[in-house]
């Protein structure tokens, strides 16, 4: 058609054109970062209606976020002016199905908002007579509840990490009973209830299969089990599914999302037509060279290499700095340079692996009076329960008679003082700790521990702040308490220790506990205000997870050291591949300027470069049997056998088995004709 020729020549590249013009049926579009997937989906809808004769009322377009659904809807309406196509998120579409099936049961006023849900769980847990003491129980419980439901696992078969299964089941059942009594439902129920409705009611399923004959799904790599099963039900035996996603950007495994659903799409829906969108319209060639090299080391993926449309661009910068504070100062200097090059602040982003890394950056931005925007809700350093404990120790050192402060930390670390004894001492009034030592109910060991605490508090009161925090941590034994807590919870201790180290680092800049606490509160308020004021413009601060889908002219990736990137909690090969995808997402947010910042030490400990740095600089090379190579130590050789990452190489009359991936990475091994 003439219109199609114009569209191809003026707007679509060859692969985009092929995707848009596919016949009806299962179509899988692998869309790399910046490849125009939203544009392709809207053009596909237009083509389906005007060239393939599809009724717009039978077309359903699903996205993962409300903002993405609105953007796509607006783009399509601007192009075509038709309003019959259904655009929405998984939750909004499935909620419509539930509400239409039972308007009273699923009335909007019966929906439990997340803050109310949290309050209910807190109340249930507080009312339970359990010996388990979980500081962050609600947060951990809710994450497991969502993960269990997203994976359609029956509660009795679910084994939560870092949480007692018995306690999890007890709170879960109490929560379900509460919802049942009150006739309420939550956001997780929108998915599971829709699945069971469609699975168990053939009439409802038949109605929606007829209504949504054509389904298009964006960000398909982020789909979880319950969403995938619902889509399979809706698609039926003659599916017209057009899915767009990128297996290299699947980073939400902790929510139940798996790249396997995209990678296995061809097994579920046959025959599938596949198109790869490999032209990146966002990033320069030099940025893509780094990101392509990196992601090439993953094995669970569709093979592809993104091509740059924007030209070569400047080389990415690898900047070494002394520590976190030096990193923050160096980062500010680079931002000032970018401003002189007319790069606006809102086109700059600072991206990190975990929220705790943002603290020195935020403090530096506040001092420099540079505006910033926090992209994702996060618990600030001040909000952490261990911060409250450390501050309590410092305040108690100056007010040892305070019963409320004393009761909070008396058993952190454990001094084996019962709640009955604490309440008895508090009721007597006077100096709380001294009163506690005079209780007849305390045995000698308990008495000695309280006396020891009083001694430590007397010393603590006379220490400068920079010495006081490590004194609490190491001499009083708070770190040992944290390690015991992690062991009891069966969770990794590294994250808790990292927070303690960050607290100690933060306190060094202040003379008094009052100044330090005031600063922690000010930073927390700045973050909350940034989250609250959606119109605020400034430098974007974001975790790698929350940066997905965004783009900036200049991107700073901080703390690119082993243990952070990849994170030390991700030890298995599957987790390592997700960490690599996560870093890949961070790299590909940059349009023109990319900065990788590597502190030589963190928390007064030497660091090692992230192994991903070498991978970015050197593409993965797979050697084959019969290839001629040169080794810096062994000389010329020929590959006799390849077994995974190892190769048997004959060097003259000797044979060596070498880890060739390691040798290539460290510049020891080359193909004979080139430096690999």
C-alpha positions as a printed Julia matrix, in Angstrom:
676×3 Matrix{Float64}:
   0.0     0.0    0.0
   1.09    3.57  -0.68
   0.63    4.53   2.99
   2.84    1.63   4.05
   5.63    2.68   1.69
   5.49    6.23   3.07
   5.55    4.9    6.62
   8.56    2.7    5.89
  10.52    5.43   4.14
   9.81    8.2    6.62
   9.35    6.58   9.99
  10.21    2.89  10.37
  13.47    1.04   9.94
  13.4    -2.36   8.24
  12.91   -4.45  11.36
  10.33   -2.07  12.82
   8.48   -2.22   9.51
   8.59   -6.02   9.54
   7.2    -6.12  13.09
   4.36   -3.7   12.36
   3.34   -5.56   9.19
   3.34   -9.1   10.54
   0.17  -11.09   9.8
  -2.17  -11.83  12.73
  -1.07  -14.59  15.06
   1.65  -15.01  17.69
   4.39  -12.42  17.15
   7.4   -11.89  19.41
   9.34   -8.65  19.07
  12.69   -8.57  20.88
  13.2    -4.85  21.41
  16.56   -3.71  22.77
  16.92   -0.46  24.75
  16.03    2.69  22.85
  14.74    0.75  19.85
  11.33    2.44  19.61
   9.09   -0.27  21.03
   6.28    2.12  22.06
   6.29    3.56  18.54
   6.14    0.06  17.04
   3.18   -0.95  19.22
   1.12    2.12  18.29
   1.96    1.65  14.6
   1.01   -2.01  14.9
  -2.41   -1.11  16.32
  -2.96    1.35  13.48
  -1.96   -1.29  10.91
  -4.21   -3.92  12.5
  -7.25   -1.66  12.23
  -6.65   -0.03   8.85
  -4.88   -2.81   6.93
  -5.83   -6.08   8.63
  -9.46   -5.18   9.33
  -9.41   -5.69  13.1
 -12.24   -4.17  15.12
 -10.67   -1.61  17.52
 -13.13   -2.74  20.24
 -11.47   -6.17  20.15
  -7.93   -4.85  20.66
  -6.33   -4.87  24.11
  -2.96   -3.18  24.78
  -1.35   -4.01  28.15
   1.55   -2.21  29.81
   3.13   -2.48  33.26
   2.7     1.08  34.51
  -0.15    3.55  34.42
   2.16    6.21  32.99
   3.19    3.92  30.1
  -0.46    3.06  29.36
  -1.42    6.75  29.3
   1.52    7.66  27.08
   0.68    4.93  24.6
  -3.0     5.85  24.63
  -2.24    9.52  23.99
   0.22    8.69  21.2
  -2.3     6.46  19.49
  -5.17    8.92  19.79
  -3.0    11.67  18.33
  -2.27    9.44  15.36
  -5.68    7.94  14.7
  -8.28    9.71  16.81
 -10.02    6.39  17.59
 -10.95    5.77  21.21
 -12.31    2.21  21.14
  -8.97    0.44  21.71
  -8.47   -0.65  25.34
  -5.19    0.52  26.9
  -4.31   -0.36  30.48
  -2.05   -2.04  33.01
  -2.44   -5.68  34.02
  -4.06   -4.55  37.26
  -6.49   -2.12  35.65
  -7.58   -4.55  32.92
  -8.02   -7.46  35.31
  -9.86   -5.24  37.77
 -12.39   -4.38  35.05
 -12.95   -8.1   34.5
 -13.53   -8.69  38.22
 -15.77   -5.65  38.66
 -17.92   -6.61  35.65
 -18.3   -10.14  37.0
 -19.33   -9.0   40.51
 -19.83   -5.2   40.83
 -20.68   -5.29  44.54
 -17.88   -7.67  45.64
 -15.27   -5.66  43.74
 -16.55   -2.13  44.29
 -13.7     0.38  44.44
 -14.4     1.26  48.06
 -13.63   -2.38  48.98
 -10.09   -2.12  47.62
  -7.44   -2.11  50.35
  -4.84    0.59  49.68
  -1.24   -0.36  50.4
  -0.85    1.86  53.47
  -4.01    0.42  55.03
  -2.88   -3.1   54.18
   0.4    -2.43  55.96
  -1.44   -1.2   59.07
  -3.58   -4.35  59.16
  -0.53   -6.62  58.94
   1.21   -4.61  61.7
  -1.84   -5.01  63.95
  -2.11   -8.76  63.26
   1.58   -9.31  64.01
   1.5    -7.18  67.18
  -1.46   -9.18  68.48
   0.21  -12.55  68.04
   1.77  -14.35  71.0
   5.0   -15.35  69.26
   8.6   -15.5   70.4
   9.86  -14.39  66.98
  11.17  -10.83  67.03
  11.39   -9.38  63.51
  12.27   -5.69  63.29
  11.19   -5.46  59.64
   8.47   -8.11  59.74
   5.82   -6.18  57.79
   8.16   -5.34  54.92
   9.46   -8.9   54.64
   6.0   -10.46  54.99
   4.47   -8.27  52.29
   7.26   -8.98  49.81
   6.79  -12.73  50.35
   3.01  -12.47  50.15
   3.22  -10.75  46.76
   5.87  -13.17  45.47
   3.82  -16.2   46.56
   0.67  -14.93  44.89
   2.46  -13.8   41.72
   3.82  -17.31  41.33
   0.45  -18.98  42.08
   1.98  -21.04  44.88
  -0.35  -22.48  47.49
   0.58  -21.13  50.97
   1.34  -24.56  52.44
   3.96  -25.14  49.72
   5.61  -21.73  50.04
   8.88  -21.47  51.97
   9.74  -17.84  52.8
  13.4   -16.91  53.15
  14.36  -15.1   56.34
  10.97  -15.72  57.95
   9.45  -18.5   60.02
   7.06  -20.49  57.83
   4.72  -21.05  60.77
   4.56  -17.33  61.5
   4.12  -16.49  57.82
   1.19  -18.91  57.49
  -0.4   -17.68  60.73
  -0.29  -14.02  59.7
  -1.36  -14.88  56.14
  -4.42  -16.79  57.37
  -5.36  -14.01  59.81
  -5.06  -11.45  56.99
  -7.17  -13.56  54.61
  -9.81  -14.03  57.34
  -9.9   -10.28  57.95
 -10.45   -9.55  54.24
 -13.13  -12.22  54.06
 -15.02  -10.85  57.08
 -14.84   -7.28  55.8
 -15.48   -8.16  52.13
 -12.21   -6.52  51.06
  -9.59   -7.27  48.4
  -6.1    -5.93  47.62
  -3.96   -5.32  44.54
  -2.48   -8.84  44.59
  -6.02  -10.25  44.63
  -6.77   -8.43  41.36
  -4.43  -10.88  39.63
  -5.13  -14.14  41.46
  -8.91  -13.66  41.61
  -8.99  -12.94  37.85
  -7.03  -16.12  37.16
  -9.38  -18.33  39.2
 -12.45  -16.6   37.76
 -11.37  -17.25  34.16
 -10.17  -20.75  34.97
 -13.35  -21.81  36.77
 -16.07  -20.0   34.83
 -16.11  -21.03  31.12
 -18.85  -18.5   30.27
 -16.82  -15.55  31.58
 -13.7   -16.86  29.81
 -15.56  -17.27  26.52
 -16.92  -13.7   26.79
 -13.48  -12.13  27.27
 -11.85  -14.3   24.63
 -14.41  -12.89  22.18
 -14.0    -9.34  23.52
 -10.18   -9.28  23.45
  -9.4   -11.15  20.23
  -6.16   -9.22  19.69
  -3.75   -8.7   22.6
  -0.58   -6.61  22.55
   1.75   -6.62  25.58
   4.61   -4.23  26.31
   7.64   -5.1   28.54
   6.82   -8.79  28.25
  10.09   -9.75  29.96
   8.61   -8.42  33.23
   5.59  -10.72  33.2
   5.11  -13.05  36.17
   3.46  -16.45  36.44
  -0.11  -15.37  37.26
  -0.1   -12.71  34.52
   1.25  -15.22  32.0
  -1.38  -17.82  32.91
  -4.18  -15.28  32.52
  -2.87  -14.23  29.11
  -2.76  -17.88  28.04
  -6.41  -18.26  29.08
  -7.5   -15.09  27.28
  -5.55  -15.94  24.12
  -7.22  -19.34  23.8
  -6.42  -21.88  21.09
  -6.08  -19.38  18.23
  -4.03  -16.63  19.8
  -3.36  -13.27  18.21
  -0.63  -12.15  20.58
   1.86   -9.4   19.82
   4.42   -9.26  22.63
   7.3    -6.82  22.89
  10.14   -7.23  25.36
  13.85   -7.53  25.96
  15.24  -10.54  27.79
  18.38   -8.48  28.52
  16.3    -6.09  30.64
  14.52   -8.65  32.84
  15.46   -7.38  36.32
  12.46   -8.08  38.56
  13.03  -11.68  39.58
  12.43  -10.7   43.23
   8.82   -9.91  42.23
   8.38  -13.18  40.37
   9.21  -11.91  36.87
  11.3   -14.29  34.8
  12.9   -13.85  31.36
  11.99  -17.5   30.72
   8.43  -16.5   29.8
   9.81  -14.44  26.9
  12.54  -16.96  26.07
   9.99  -19.82  26.04
   7.27  -17.91  24.19
   7.84  -19.99  21.06
   7.12  -23.18  23.0
   3.72  -21.98  24.26
   2.42  -20.3   21.1
   3.12  -21.94  17.77
   4.01  -20.98  15.12
   5.63  -17.74  16.33
   7.07  -15.07  14.09
  10.06  -13.29  15.64
  11.61   -9.89  14.92
  14.59   -8.28  16.65
  14.68   -4.48  16.93
  18.42   -3.88  17.09
  18.76   -0.2   16.21
  19.17    2.0   19.29
  17.97    5.59  18.81
  19.03    6.7   22.3
  22.7     6.01  22.98
  25.91    6.7   21.1
  28.07    4.01  19.54
  30.69    4.19  22.31
  28.08    3.67  25.03
  26.58    0.74  23.14
  30.03   -0.79  22.69
  30.33   -1.04  26.49
  26.8    -2.33  27.02
  26.96   -4.85  24.13
  30.25   -6.24  25.42
  28.85   -6.6   28.94
  25.56   -8.32  28.16
  27.3   -10.68  25.74
  28.64  -12.57  28.77
  25.11  -13.72  29.69
  24.14  -17.13  28.37
  20.35  -17.12  28.99
  19.37  -14.68  26.24
  18.54  -14.15  22.59
  21.73  -13.33  20.71
  21.72   -9.72  19.5
  23.99   -6.69  19.27
  22.49   -3.21  19.38
  23.49   -0.79  16.61
  23.82    2.95  17.21
  21.78    5.48  15.25
  23.23    8.51  17.07
  26.86    8.4   15.92
  30.1     7.7   17.78
  29.9    10.2   20.67
  32.47   10.75  23.44
  34.15    7.81  25.15
  32.59    6.76  28.47
  34.6     7.96  31.47
  35.96    5.56  34.09
  36.76    7.77  37.1
  38.7     6.51  40.11
  38.26    8.27  43.44
  39.44    7.8   47.02
  36.17    7.01  48.82
  32.43    7.78  48.85
  32.91   11.4   49.89
  35.55   11.99  47.23
  33.24   10.29  44.74
  30.46   12.75  45.6
  32.78   15.75  45.22
  34.19   14.51  41.92
  30.68   13.87  40.66
  29.65   17.45  41.46
  32.65   18.81  39.56
  31.68   16.78  36.49
  28.09   18.06  36.71
  29.38   21.65  36.83
  31.42   20.92  33.67
  28.32   19.53  31.96
  26.38   22.66  32.88
  29.02   24.74  31.1
  28.37   22.55  28.05
  24.66   23.47  28.31
  23.55   20.09  29.66
  20.58   20.91  31.94
  20.38   19.35  35.4
  17.22   17.4   34.59
  19.22   15.61  31.86
  21.67   14.29  34.48
  21.1    11.1   36.47
  22.99    9.46  39.34
  22.26    5.75  39.43
  23.23    3.27  42.16
  22.68   -0.38  43.05
  21.07    0.15  46.49
  19.45    3.13  48.19
  21.99    3.27  51.02
  24.65    4.41  48.52
  22.76    7.67  47.9
  23.48    9.17  51.34
  26.82   10.95  50.6
  25.51   12.06  47.2
  22.39   13.63  48.7
  24.42   15.39  51.39
  26.79   16.8   48.74
  23.89   17.98  46.54
  22.23   19.68  49.51
  25.44   21.5   50.45
  25.92   22.62  46.84
  22.23   23.68  46.72
  21.67   21.66  43.56
  18.06   20.49  43.09
  17.48   16.74  42.83
  14.6    14.33  42.32
  14.36   10.87  43.92
  12.82    8.47  41.41
  11.81    5.69  43.8
  10.42    5.51  47.3
  13.09    4.4   49.72
  13.75    3.99  53.41
  16.3     6.65  54.34
  19.22    6.05  56.67
  17.25    7.81  59.41
  14.29    5.46  58.91
  16.34    2.3   59.48
  15.62    0.6   62.81
  19.31    0.11  63.56
  19.83    3.88  63.17
  17.2     4.36  65.86
  19.11    1.93  68.08
  22.45    3.71  67.64
  20.84    7.11  68.3
  19.1     5.67  71.36
  22.44    4.53  72.8
  23.9     8.0   72.24
  20.94    9.76  73.86
  20.81    7.26  76.73
  24.48    7.97  77.47
  23.43   11.53  78.34
  20.18   10.57  80.07
  20.74    7.2   81.76
  17.62    7.51  83.86
  15.3     7.56  80.81
  13.15    4.4   81.01
  11.85    4.6   77.43
  15.36    4.79  75.96
  16.66    2.09  78.28
  13.89   -0.35  77.44
  14.53    0.08  73.72
  18.15   -1.09  73.72
  18.53   -3.08  76.96
  18.51   -6.37  75.02
  20.47   -5.15  71.99
  22.74   -7.05  72.48
  20.79   -9.39  74.72
  21.3    -8.96  78.46
  18.51  -11.44  79.16
  16.31   -8.93  80.97
  12.65   -9.94  80.87
   9.77   -7.64  79.92
   8.35   -8.13  83.43
  11.58   -6.85  85.01
  11.7    -3.87  82.64
   8.1    -2.92  83.41
   8.73   -3.28  87.13
  11.77   -0.95  87.0
   9.9     1.58  84.89
   6.96    1.56  87.32
   9.23    2.33  90.29
  10.4     5.53  88.6
  13.7     7.28  89.27
  16.94    6.42  87.49
  15.83    3.52  85.27
  19.1     1.58  84.95
  20.06    1.99  88.61
  16.57    0.89  89.63
  16.96   -2.13  87.38
  20.15   -3.2   89.17
  18.32   -3.2   92.52
  15.53   -5.55  91.45
  15.47   -8.78  93.46
  14.21  -10.64  90.39
  17.54  -10.2   88.56
  20.15  -12.93  89.01
  23.84  -12.11  89.35
  24.58  -12.55  85.64
  21.77  -10.17  84.64
  22.86   -7.7   87.31
  26.45   -7.74  86.01
  25.29   -7.11  82.44
  23.26   -4.05  83.45
  26.23   -2.74  85.49
  28.44   -3.27  82.43
  25.96   -1.28  80.31
  26.05    1.6   82.8
  29.87    1.57  82.63
  29.79    1.67  78.8
  27.28    4.51  78.78
  29.49    6.54  81.14
  32.42    6.12  78.74
  30.21    6.77  75.72
  29.07   10.12  77.13
  32.65   11.43  77.0
  33.62   10.16  73.53
  33.55   12.33  70.38
  30.85   11.2   67.95
  33.29    9.75  65.41
  34.56    7.39  68.16
  31.2     6.83  69.87
  29.48    5.03  66.97
  32.29    2.46  66.48
  32.37    2.03  70.29
  28.69    1.01  70.25
  29.28   -1.21  67.28
  32.39   -3.07  68.44
  32.9    -2.61  72.2
  29.3    -2.66  73.42
  28.66   -5.42  70.9
  25.9    -4.07  68.67
  27.48   -5.6   65.54
  27.59   -9.0   67.23
  23.9    -8.56  68.02
  23.26   -7.83  64.31
  25.14  -10.97  63.26
  23.12  -13.07  65.74
  19.94  -11.47  64.41
  20.87  -12.34  60.82
  21.67  -15.92  61.83
  18.38  -16.24  63.71
  16.48  -14.86  60.73
  18.52  -17.0   58.29
  19.27  -13.96  56.17
  22.6   -12.66  54.78
  24.35  -10.39  57.26
  26.14   -8.3   54.59
  23.27   -5.85  54.09
  22.95   -5.18  57.82
  26.7    -4.67  58.22
  26.73   -2.34  55.22
  24.12   -0.17  56.93
  26.2    -0.08  60.11
  29.26    0.94  58.11
  27.27    3.66  56.37
  26.08    4.95  59.75
  29.63    5.05  61.06
  30.82    6.85  57.91
  27.97    9.35  58.1
  28.64   10.25  61.75
  32.28   11.21  61.11
  31.35   14.58  59.64
  29.58   15.83  62.81
  30.71   16.83  66.29
  27.55   16.12  68.27
  24.75   13.59  68.12
  22.26   16.45  67.83
  23.96   17.81  64.69
  24.17   14.35  63.18
  20.55   13.48  63.9
  19.42   16.84  62.55
  21.3    16.12  59.32
  19.79   12.62  59.02
  16.31   14.08  59.51
  16.98   16.86  56.97
  18.11   14.35  54.34
  15.05   12.17  55.02
  12.77   15.2   54.67
  14.48   16.2   51.42
  13.86   12.74  50.02
  10.2    12.73  51.1
   9.67   16.2   49.65
  11.3    15.12  46.39
   8.98   12.12  46.21
   5.94   14.24  47.06
   6.57   17.12  44.62
   6.1    15.54  41.2
   6.65   18.89  39.42
  10.11   19.29  40.97
  12.94   19.46  38.41
  16.57   18.59  39.07
  19.21   15.88  38.95
  17.6    12.43  39.01
  18.7     9.99  41.71
  17.62    6.42  41.17
  18.4     2.78  41.82
  19.17    0.7   38.75
  15.8    -1.0   39.14
  13.85    2.26  39.14
  15.88    3.77  36.27
  14.48    1.23  33.82
  12.49    2.93  31.08
  14.17    6.31  31.66
  16.84    8.11  29.62
  19.21   11.0   30.29
  21.86   12.87  28.37
  24.41   12.2   31.14
  24.44    9.22  33.5
  26.7     8.64  36.52
  26.92    5.05  37.78
  28.51    5.09  41.23
  30.32    2.52  43.39
  31.2     0.2   40.52
  33.07   -2.19  42.79
  32.85   -5.9   43.48
  30.28   -6.65  46.17
  28.08   -3.76  45.05
  28.03   -4.38  41.29
  27.4    -7.3   41.22
  25.9    -7.29  44.7
  27.44   -9.73  47.17
  24.04  -11.34  47.82
  23.94  -12.6   44.21
  26.32  -15.54  44.25
  24.64  -18.06  41.93
  24.98  -18.03  38.16
  21.3   -17.14  37.63
  21.57  -14.26  40.11
  24.83  -13.11  38.5
  23.15  -12.95  35.1
  20.37  -10.8   36.57
  22.99   -8.52  38.15
  24.6    -8.17  34.74
  21.22   -7.31  33.19
  20.68   -4.76  35.94
  24.01   -3.07  35.21
  23.18   -3.22  31.48
  19.98   -1.3   32.21
  22.04    1.33  34.04
  24.51    1.71  31.16
  21.82    2.04  28.51
  20.05    4.93  30.25
  22.79    7.26  28.91
  22.27    9.1   25.66
  25.62   10.91  25.28
  27.73   11.01  28.45
  28.46    7.99  30.63
  30.52    8.07  33.84
  31.55    4.97  35.78
  32.81    5.92  39.24
  35.07    3.54  41.16
  36.08    4.4   44.75
  39.35    2.76  45.83
  37.92    2.19  49.29
  34.5     1.95  50.93
  34.04    2.27  54.68
  37.83    2.33  55.13
  38.29   -0.99  53.32
  40.04   -1.43  49.99
  37.8    -2.3   47.07
  38.19   -4.38  43.93
  36.88   -3.18  40.59
  33.61   -4.74  39.53
  34.31   -7.72  37.26
  31.78   -6.14  34.92
  34.31   -3.4   34.11
  36.61   -5.86  32.34
  33.62   -7.39  30.57
  32.6    -3.96  29.27
  36.07   -3.32  27.91
  36.58   -6.75  26.33
  33.86   -8.62  24.43
  33.31  -12.27  25.22
  35.27  -14.49  22.87
  34.32  -18.12  22.34
  37.24  -20.08  20.93
  36.73  -23.11  18.71
  38.68  -26.3   18.22
  41.42  -25.9   15.62
  41.92  -22.16  16.17
  45.48  -20.87  16.43
  46.23  -18.74  19.48
  49.09  -16.97  21.26
  49.59  -17.04  25.02
  51.78  -14.46  26.73
  53.46  -17.15  28.87
  53.25  -20.35  26.79
  53.68  -18.87  23.3
  51.93  -20.1   20.13
  49.41  -22.91  20.31
  46.4   -24.58  18.75
  43.03  -25.38  20.4
  42.55  -29.14  20.66
  39.43  -29.27  22.84
  36.93  -26.79  24.29
  34.99  -27.69  27.44
  32.88  -24.78  28.69
  35.2   -21.93  29.73
  38.28  -24.2   29.61
  40.33  -25.23  26.61
  43.02  -27.83  26.01
  45.76  -26.11  24.0
  48.85  -27.72  22.47
  51.86  -25.45  22.78
  54.59  -27.04  20.62
  55.1   -30.43  22.34
  53.23  -29.63  25.6
  49.53  -29.51  26.33
  47.93  -27.09  28.8
  44.37  -26.89  30.07
  43.63  -23.2   30.61
  40.58  -21.19  31.61
  40.51  -19.3   28.34
  37.74  -16.87  29.4
  39.92  -15.75  32.33
  43.02  -15.55  30.11
  41.25  -13.44  27.49
  39.82  -11.12  30.12
  43.27  -10.55  31.61
  45.05  -10.07  28.27
  46.99  -13.34  28.46
  45.48  -15.12  25.46
  44.97  -13.9   21.87
  43.87  -15.29  18.56
  46.98  -15.54  16.43
  45.77  -12.98  13.93
  44.41  -10.41  16.37
  44.48   -9.1   19.91
  41.24  -10.37  21.46
